[in-house]
């Protein structure tokens, strides 16, 4: 992810945003939830905030960091109002520098001062870029993550493992400012809550009823509900990674459904939304576990019920090459091994730990559970007759 110095914010060319940022003066509930993640030797607070008072607090938090400079790493898709607001509060405490991400990697010529606190403002791509950039400080630069997407708030910002599987710099603070989500389409907010669904199914089934009763297929949530969802995600992450910061042992539960989801996304060329792919990956894993004699069918139904309440489709949107997806899974980093469940919240443990080898027949059976529904005979006949009439009427 290239990071390039940006021109002054007001002189930069206008870039379309999904929606205008809400007015800071708009009436809104004050929310302040504090959690923390202890992952091995790393420990960082997670602040979930909403409301005008929380922005005044941001200035105090920034001042307490004692930074010599705040390089703000972001991307052009982030609404300018968000960028300007964060810069204003950081700039009250120390000089700021705005850096745009472009793509590729962090250029060698872009340096970070040892006393700087790098701030990431954006989604997963920005977090990856800012983390890499902060690492250029030789361990003397600190990192603050301000995710702007529900996926980053619920998952990416809480992990010490990068997209490439390598360890990454731990932040000194993760701050989820819920106002950022107001500028996203509801469908994107919904899809970004896939980690919540995964956590309920694989880590904390005791929250099943509480979460299920508040899920909305529309993806439109009151800030209080979103805050509670994000707090649960932080708690589940903290539980899983306390003694497994690199997510190679018990914390593999956090990758439930990912093996198949990644293969589906790769085969779809990115056309399948990440949240929908995550849902399908969990449904495939559930069916595989049932067929392997590990999971009770009632637990598979619980998967389908929760995902239906969430609003993700239970089947692929159209025909797909099942055999190619199977081969992608088998050729993946885990060689076809998957996280499977013995019950909700109880991953199966085998000779190779939490990963269970799954062969082609089981994978095909699992994928059949999410294959597009075949049209009924009646509907097919209506379609056939309609086409015949259309052909007869054609000149």
Coordinates of N, CA and C in Angstrom, one line a residue, residues 315 372-385:
X315 N -27.6 -18.6 0.0 CA -27.2 -19.4 -1.2 C -26.4 -18.4 -2.1
X372 N -27.1 -22.3 -5.7 CA -28.3 -21.6 -6.1 C -29.5 -22.6 -6.1
X373 N -30.6 -22.2 -5.6 CA -31.8 -23.0 -5.6 C -32.3 -23.3 -7.1
X374 N -32.5 -24.5 -7.4 CA -33.0 -24.8 -8.7 C -34.5 -24.4 -8.8
X375 N -34.9 -23.9 -10.0 CA -36.3 -23.5 -10.1 C -37.2 -24.7 -10.0
X376 N -38.4 -24.5 -9.5 CA -39.3 -25.6 -9.4 C -39.8 -26.0 -10.7
X377 N -40.4 -27.3 -10.8 CA -40.8 -27.8 -12.1 C -41.9 -26.9 -12.7
X378 N -42.8 -26.4 -11.8 CA -43.9 -25.5 -12.2 C -43.3 -24.2 -12.8
X379 N -42.4 -23.6 -12.1 CA -41.8 -22.3 -12.6 C -41.1 -22.6 -13.9
X380 N -40.4 -23.7 -14.0 CA -39.6 -24.0 -15.2 C -40.6 -24.1 -16.4
X381 N -41.7 -24.8 -16.1 CA -42.7 -25.0 -17.2 C -43.3 -23.7 -17.6
X382 N -43.6 -22.8 -16.7 CA -44.2 -21.5 -17.0 C -43.2 -20.7 -17.9
X383 N -41.9 -20.8 -17.5 CA -40.9 -20.1 -18.3 C -40.8 -20.7 -19.7
X384 N -40.9 -22.0 -19.8 CA -40.8 -22.7 -21.1 C -42.0 -22.3 -22.0
X385 N -43.2 -22.3 -21.4 CA -44.4 -21.9 -22.2 C -44.3 -20.4 -22.6

